[in-house]
Short mmCIF file of C-alpha atoms and ligand atoms in Angstrom, two decimals:
data_model
loop_
_atom_site.label_atom_id
_atom_site.label_comp_id
_atom_site.label_asym_id
_atom_site.label_seq_id
_atom_site.Cartn_x
_atom_site.Cartn_y
_atom_site.Cartn_z
CA MET A 1 42.65 5.47 19.73
CA GLY A 2 39.28 7.11 20.44
CA LYS A 3 37.61 4.77 17.92
CA VAL A 4 39.10 1.67 19.56
CA LEU A 5 38.06 2.88 23.03
CA SER A 6 34.46 3.53 21.96
CA SER A 7 34.01 0.12 20.28
CA LYS A 8 31.66 -2.36 21.99
CA TRP A 9 34.19 -5.14 21.34
CA THR A 10 36.98 -3.33 23.22
CA LYS A 11 34.76 -3.36 26.31
CA VAL A 12 33.90 -7.05 25.84
CA PHE A 13 37.63 -7.79 25.47
CA ALA A 14 38.45 -5.75 28.61
CA PHE A 15 35.72 -7.65 30.51
CA LEU A 16 37.18 -11.02 29.52
CA LEU A 17 40.69 -9.76 30.36
CA CYS A 18 39.50 -8.83 33.85
CA LEU A 19 38.38 -12.46 34.33
CA VAL A 20 41.82 -13.90 33.47
CA PRO A 21 43.04 -13.92 37.13
CA LEU A 22 40.32 -16.50 37.88
CA PHE A 23 41.96 -19.00 35.57
CA LEU A 24 45.60 -18.19 36.28
CA GLY A 25 47.58 -21.03 37.80
CA ALA A 26 46.28 -24.24 39.31
CA ASN A 27 46.13 -22.94 42.87
CA PRO A 28 44.85 -25.29 45.51
CA ILE A 29 41.87 -23.68 47.21
CA GLU A 30 43.88 -22.82 50.37
CA LYS A 31 46.09 -20.56 48.30
CA ILE A 32 43.26 -18.47 46.87
CA THR A 33 43.27 -15.83 49.65
CA HIS A 34 46.55 -14.26 48.57
CA PRO A 35 45.96 -13.89 44.80
CA THR A 36 42.38 -12.65 45.32
CA GLY A 37 43.70 -10.06 47.82
CA ASP A 38 46.31 -8.99 45.25
CA TRP A 39 43.71 -8.69 42.49
CA THR A 40 41.39 -6.66 44.74
CA ILE A 41 44.07 -4.07 45.46
CA TRP A 42 45.27 -4.04 41.84
CA PHE A 43 41.75 -3.44 40.53
CA LEU A 44 41.20 -0.69 43.09
CA LEU A 45 44.40 1.06 41.96
CA ILE A 46 43.61 0.49 38.26
CA THR A 47 40.11 1.97 38.78
CA LEU A 48 41.60 5.01 40.50
CA SER A 49 44.04 5.46 37.59
CA VAL A 50 41.29 5.81 34.99
CA THR A 51 40.49 9.50 35.63
CA PRO A 52 44.13 10.73 35.68
CA LEU A 53 44.94 8.68 32.56
CA ARG A 54 41.78 9.89 30.81
CA LYS A 55 42.81 13.50 31.44
CA LEU A 56 46.56 13.17 30.85
CA LEU A 57 46.12 11.18 27.60
CA ASN A 58 43.09 13.26 26.57
CA GLN A 59 41.05 10.09 26.05
CA PRO A 60 37.51 10.77 27.41
CA LYS A 61 36.34 7.34 26.22
CA LEU A 62 38.46 5.66 28.91
CA ALA A 63 35.70 6.65 31.38
CA ARG A 64 33.55 3.84 29.87
CA PHE A 65 35.74 1.28 31.62
CA ARG A 66 35.79 2.78 35.12
CA ARG A 67 32.56 1.27 36.46
CA MET A 68 33.42 -2.19 35.13
CA LEU A 69 36.91 -2.05 36.68
CA GLY A 70 35.50 -0.89 40.02
CA LEU A 71 32.98 -3.73 39.99
CA PHE A 72 35.80 -6.19 39.30
CA ALA A 73 37.60 -4.83 42.41
CA PHE A 74 34.41 -5.62 44.34
CA PHE A 75 34.12 -9.03 42.68
CA TYR A 76 37.67 -10.06 43.64
CA GLY A 77 37.09 -8.54 47.11
CA CYS A 78 34.02 -10.81 47.49
CA LEU A 79 36.06 -13.87 46.48
CA HIS A 80 38.84 -12.83 48.89
CA LEU A 81 36.38 -12.38 51.78
CA THR A 82 34.63 -15.66 50.91
CA THR A 83 37.86 -17.65 51.11
CA TRP A 84 38.41 -16.23 54.62
CA LEU A 85 34.79 -16.86 55.70
CA TRP A 86 34.82 -20.35 54.28
CA LEU A 87 38.32 -21.80 54.41
CA ASP A 88 39.61 -19.96 57.46
CA LYS A 89 36.54 -19.56 59.62
CA PHE A 90 34.15 -22.24 58.27
CA PHE A 91 31.35 -19.66 58.56
CA ASP A 92 31.67 -19.64 62.35
CA VAL A 93 30.24 -16.22 63.24
CA ARG A 94 31.81 -16.13 66.73
CA GLU A 95 35.27 -16.89 65.36
CA MET A 96 34.84 -14.33 62.60
CA TRP A 97 33.83 -11.64 65.08
CA GLN A 98 36.82 -12.46 67.34
CA ASP A 99 39.15 -12.21 64.37
CA VAL A 100 37.66 -8.87 63.31
CA VAL A 101 38.05 -7.32 66.78
CA LYS A 102 41.40 -8.91 67.71
CA ARG A 103 43.50 -8.74 64.55
CA ARG A 104 43.95 -5.19 63.35
CA PHE A 105 44.75 -6.21 59.76
CA ILE A 106 41.39 -8.04 59.58
CA THR A 107 39.56 -5.05 61.11
CA VAL A 108 40.95 -2.64 58.53
CA GLY A 109 40.48 -5.19 55.69
CA MET A 110 36.83 -5.52 56.67
CA LEU A 111 36.54 -1.73 56.68
CA ALA A 112 38.03 -1.62 53.17
CA PHE A 113 35.53 -4.21 51.97
CA VAL A 114 32.49 -2.64 53.69
CA CYS A 115 33.28 0.70 51.99
CA LEU A 116 33.00 -1.01 48.61
CA ILE A 117 29.47 -2.36 49.24
CA PRO A 118 27.51 0.93 48.84
CA LEU A 119 29.65 1.74 45.80
CA ALA A 120 28.79 -1.56 44.11
CA ILE A 121 25.10 -1.17 44.97
CA THR A 122 24.91 2.39 43.63
CA SER A 123 27.02 1.74 40.55
CA THR A 124 24.02 1.71 38.17
CA ASN A 125 22.76 4.67 36.12
CA GLY A 126 19.47 4.42 38.04
CA TRP A 127 21.28 5.12 41.31
CA VAL A 128 23.19 8.06 39.81
CA ARG A 129 19.79 9.53 38.86
CA ARG A 130 18.16 8.72 42.22
CA LEU A 131 20.98 10.24 44.30
CA GLY A 132 21.78 13.11 41.95
CA PHE A 133 25.25 13.29 40.40
CA VAL A 134 26.82 15.48 43.11
CA ARG A 135 25.69 13.27 46.01
CA TRP A 136 26.58 10.13 44.06
CA GLN A 137 30.05 11.51 43.36
CA ARG A 138 30.49 12.39 47.04
CA LEU A 139 29.49 8.87 48.10
CA HIS A 140 31.89 7.35 45.57
CA ARG A 141 34.79 9.13 47.26
CA LEU A 142 34.60 6.18 49.66
CA VAL A 143 36.73 4.35 47.11
CA TYR A 144 39.78 6.40 48.22
CA PHE A 145 39.18 5.35 51.80
CA SER A 146 38.74 1.71 50.76
CA ALA A 147 42.03 1.72 48.80
CA LEU A 148 43.85 3.35 51.74
CA ALA A 149 42.40 0.79 54.18
CA GLY A 150 43.38 -1.97 51.70
CA VAL A 151 46.99 -0.74 51.65
CA ILE A 152 47.10 -0.54 55.49
CA HIS A 153 45.56 -4.05 55.65
CA TYR A 154 48.36 -5.37 53.46
CA TYR A 155 51.06 -3.41 55.35
CA TRP A 156 49.86 -4.77 58.70
CA LEU A 157 49.59 -8.39 57.55
CA VAL A 158 53.07 -8.81 56.05
CA LYS A 159 55.60 -10.02 58.55
CA SER A 160 58.87 -8.60 57.23
CA ASP A 161 59.07 -7.56 53.58
CA VAL A 162 56.93 -4.42 53.35
CA ARG A 163 58.14 -3.40 49.87
CA LEU A 164 54.91 -4.28 48.03
CA PRO A 165 52.48 -2.61 50.45
CA LEU A 166 54.75 0.46 50.40
CA LEU A 167 54.75 0.41 46.59
CA TYR A 168 50.94 0.28 46.52
CA GLY A 169 50.84 3.05 49.14
CA GLY A 170 53.17 5.13 46.93
CA ILE A 171 50.98 4.57 43.85
CA LEU A 172 47.90 5.56 45.85
CA ALA A 173 49.69 8.68 47.14
CA VAL A 174 50.55 9.72 43.55
CA LEU A 175 46.95 9.18 42.41
CA MET A 176 45.57 11.14 45.37
CA THR A 177 48.08 13.97 44.88
CA TYR A 178 46.98 14.23 41.24
CA ARG A 179 43.33 14.51 42.32
CA LEU A 180 44.10 17.06 45.02
CA ALA A 181 46.14 19.17 42.58
CA ALA A 182 43.37 18.98 39.92
CA TRP A 183 40.76 19.99 42.53
CA MET A 184 42.85 22.94 43.80
CA LEU A 185 43.53 24.07 40.23
CA SER A 186 39.84 23.98 39.28
CA LYS A 187 38.97 25.90 42.47
CA SER A 188 41.48 28.65 41.78
CA THR A 189 40.40 28.81 38.10
CA LYS A 190 36.77 29.24 39.22
CA ARG A 191 37.82 31.91 41.72
CA SER A 192 39.75 33.92 39.12
CA ALA A 193 36.90 33.53 36.60
CA GLY A 194 34.59 34.94 39.30
CA ALA A 195 36.95 37.87 39.89
CA VAL A 196 37.09 38.59 36.13
CA SER A 197 33.28 38.57 35.85
CA MET A 198 33.05 41.00 38.82
CA LEU A 199 35.47 43.38 37.07
CA LYS A 200 33.41 43.40 33.87
C1 HEM B 1 39.18 -4.06 49.80
C2 HEM B 1 39.43 -5.02 50.67
C3 HEM B 1 40.70 -5.85 50.74
C4 HEM B 1 41.88 -5.74 50.05
C5 HEM B 1 42.25 -4.71 48.99
C6 HEM B 1 42.74 -6.82 50.51
C7 HEM B 1 44.02 -7.05 50.05
C8 HEM B 1 44.83 -8.07 50.48
C9 HEM B 1 46.17 -8.30 50.01
C10 HEM B 1 46.87 -7.46 48.96
C11 HEM B 1 46.64 -9.39 50.66
C12 HEM B 1 48.03 -9.99 50.52
C13 HEM B 1 48.13 -10.92 49.37
C14 HEM B 1 49.52 -11.48 49.23
O1 HEM B 1 50.21 -11.69 50.24
O2 HEM B 1 49.92 -11.75 48.08
C15 HEM B 1 45.59 -9.86 51.54
C16 HEM B 1 45.72 -10.96 52.37
C17 HEM B 1 44.75 -11.36 53.26
N1 HEM B 1 43.55 -10.77 53.47
FE1 HEM B 1 42.82 -9.15 52.51
N2 HEM B 1 42.08 -7.53 51.47
C18 HEM B 1 40.83 -6.97 51.64
C19 HEM B 1 39.85 -7.38 52.52
C20 HEM B 1 39.98 -8.45 53.37
C21 HEM B 1 38.94 -8.91 54.28
C22 HEM B 1 37.54 -8.27 54.39
C23 HEM B 1 39.45 -9.97 54.93
C24 HEM B 1 38.80 -10.81 55.98
C25 HEM B 1 37.93 -10.36 56.83
C26 HEM B 1 40.79 -10.21 54.47
C27 HEM B 1 41.62 -11.21 54.91
C28 HEM B 1 42.87 -11.47 54.42
C29 HEM B 1 43.70 -12.60 54.88
C30 HEM B 1 43.33 -13.63 55.95
C31 HEM B 1 44.88 -12.52 54.13
C32 HEM B 1 46.08 -13.47 54.20
C33 HEM B 1 46.92 -13.14 55.39
C34 HEM B 1 48.06 -14.10 55.55
O3 HEM B 1 47.81 -15.26 55.80
O4 HEM B 1 49.19 -13.68 55.37
N3 HEM B 1 41.09 -9.25 53.50
N4 HEM B 1 44.51 -9.03 51.43
#
C-alpha cells in the first residue's frame, strides 16, 4: 500500500480522477451550478478526511494527496462561483451585491468561498516557509470554517428535502470530533509527559 501511495503515477492518476466530474454528463450550461456546488463540498469533505484516514490506516503517504484535493475543492468552487457570476448575474456588480446582502444562502456561500482564497494562495511550499509551519497551519484551519459555511449554504438553499445537507453536516461533525479528540489526547499526553519529567 505504502509503495502504491508513494508512486508518482498514483498521484497523476488521482489528479486525472479529480478532473472526471468536468466530463460527467452532457449538462447544458444552466445546469452546471448544482454539480459544481456538489463537487466543491465533496472535495472539501474528502480533503478533511485525509488526516483521519492517514492516521487510522497508518498510511503517512496519504498526506501527499491533501494539497491537490484541497486545490480541486477551490477549482470546483471557482467554477461554481463563475456560473453564478456569469449565467445568473451576467457580471452585473450591483445585482451581485444585492444578492449577497439579501439572500442569506448566497452570503454564507460567499463566505465559504472567500475563506478558500488565502488557503489556495498559500498552498505552496514557499508560503509554508514564509509563514512558518505553525502560522501556516493556523491559517489553514479556515478550511473547517469554509466547510461549515458550505454545509449551511446548502442547508439554507434547499427548499424541502434537507437530507443531503444534514448528511454532509453529519460527516463534517464526525471529522471535527475526530480532530478535537486527537488534539485533546495529544494535549493530555504532553501534560502527563511534563509531569513525569518533573518527577525525575
Ligand atoms: C465553498 C463554497 C461553496 C460550496 C461548498 C457550495 C456548495 C453548493 C451546493 C452543495 C449546492 C447544491 C447543489 C445541488 O443542489 O445539487 C450549491 C448550490 C448553489 N450555490 Fe453554492 N457553494 C459554495 C459557494 C457558492 C457561492 C460563492 C455562490 C454565489 C455567490 C453560490 C451559489 C449557489 C447557487 C446560486 C446555487 C443553486 C441554488 C438553487 O438554485 O437551488 N455557491 N452550492
